[in-house]
mmCIF file of C-alpha atoms in Angstrom:
data_model
loop_
_atom_site.group_PDB
_atom_site.id
_atom_site.type_symbol
_atom_site.label_atom_id
_atom_site.label_comp_id
_atom_site.label_asym_id
_atom_site.label_seq_id
_atom_site.Cartn_x
_atom_site.Cartn_y
_atom_site.Cartn_z
ATOM 1 C CA MET A 1251 59.224 115.755 72.904
ATOM 2 C CA GLU A 1252 58.648 115.546 76.539
ATOM 3 C CA LYS A 1253 62.002 113.124 76.958
ATOM 4 C CA ALA A 1254 64.188 115.492 75.245
ATOM 5 C CA SER A 1255 63.272 118.509 77.784
ATOM 6 C CA VAL A 1256 63.422 116.067 80.719
ATOM 7 C CA LYS A 1257 67.304 115.056 79.276
ATOM 8 C CA ALA A 1258 68.169 118.649 78.602
ATOM 9 C CA VAL A 1259 67.351 119.805 81.978
ATOM 10 C CA ILE A 1260 69.584 116.817 83.152
ATOM 11 C CA GLU A 1261 72.687 117.780 81.244
ATOM 12 C CA ASP A 1262 72.354 121.406 82.392
ATOM 13 C CA ASN A 1263 72.208 120.211 85.924
ATOM 14 C CA GLU A 1264 75.188 118.264 85.317
ATOM 15 C CA TYR A 1265 77.264 120.696 83.250
ATOM 16 C CA GLN A 1266 76.336 123.187 86.329
ATOM 17 C CA VAL A 1267 77.804 120.325 88.669
ATOM 18 C CA TYR A 1268 80.929 120.181 87.127
ATOM 19 C CA PHE A 1269 81.916 124.119 86.409
ATOM 20 C CA LYS A 1270 81.139 124.288 90.036
ATOM 21 C CA GLU A 1271 83.714 121.892 91.132
ATOM 22 C CA LEU A 1272 85.891 123.936 88.510
ATOM 23 C CA SER A 1273 85.569 126.520 90.245
ATOM 24 C CA ARG A 1274 86.250 125.261 93.241
ATOM 25 C CA LEU A 1275 89.568 123.501 92.188
ATOM 26 C CA SER A 1276 90.448 126.644 90.957
ATOM 27 C CA ARG A 1277 89.819 128.501 94.345
ATOM 28 C CA ILE A 1278 91.723 125.626 96.204
ATOM 29 C CA TYR A 1279 94.498 125.819 93.517
ATOM 30 C CA GLU A 1280 95.131 129.729 93.730
ATOM 31 C CA ASN A 1281 95.561 129.346 97.852
ATOM 32 C CA ILE A 1282 97.907 126.745 97.477
ATOM 33 C CA ARG A 1283 99.785 128.584 94.765
ATOM 34 C CA ASN A 1284 99.490 131.661 97.246
ATOM 35 C CA GLU A 1285 100.516 130.175 100.376
ATOM 36 C CA ASN A 1286 103.286 127.765 99.100
ATOM 37 C CA PRO A 1287 104.916 129.623 96.248
ATOM 38 C CA GLU A 1288 108.000 127.387 96.201
ATOM 39 C CA LEU A 1289 105.300 124.562 94.821
ATOM 40 C CA ASP A 1290 105.204 123.890 90.829
ATOM 41 C CA GLU A 1291 102.189 123.819 88.945
ATOM 42 C CA ALA A 1292 101.971 120.166 88.855
ATOM 43 C CA THR A 1293 101.981 119.493 92.263
ATOM 44 C CA SER A 1294 99.966 122.333 93.506
ATOM 45 C CA LEU A 1295 97.235 120.876 90.894
ATOM 46 C CA ARG A 1296 97.647 117.265 92.382
ATOM 47 C CA ILE A 1297 97.429 119.002 96.062
ATOM 48 C CA ALA A 1298 94.370 120.945 94.887
ATOM 49 C CA ASN A 1299 92.710 117.794 93.516
ATOM 50 C CA THR A 1300 93.225 115.766 96.077
ATOM 51 C CA ILE A 1301 91.610 118.374 98.774
ATOM 52 C CA LEU A 1302 88.542 118.464 96.253
ATOM 53 C CA SER A 1303 88.146 115.106 96.088
ATOM 54 C CA ASN A 1304 88.461 114.128 99.967
ATOM 55 C CA ASN A 1305 85.695 116.757 100.058
ATOM 56 C CA LEU A 1306 83.127 115.066 97.885
ATOM 57 C CA ASP A 1307 84.166 111.941 99.625
ATOM 58 C CA ASP A 1308 83.199 113.504 103.065
ATOM 59 C CA ARG A 1309 79.815 114.990 101.891
ATOM 60 C CA SER A 1310 78.894 111.528 100.179
ATOM 61 C CA GLU A 1311 79.312 109.372 102.921
ATOM 62 C CA SER A 1312 77.420 112.500 105.286
ATOM 63 C CA LEU A 1313 74.712 112.243 102.901
ATOM 64 C CA SER A 1314 74.459 107.845 102.733
ATOM 65 C CA THR A 1315 74.512 108.247 106.749
#
């Protein structure tokens, strides 16, 4: 029973991180679309994904040093 409780807490935290990243991605995407309306949706989403992944890489590097 205790292992199941721990697993549920871990899974819940993983989902929270996932939803936070989706929220960040959505905000970045909306900013790109607002600032560059000439870009299509796919291009804007690729740019937003790149920005988000670069930010995550920078964070992980700063945590490891």
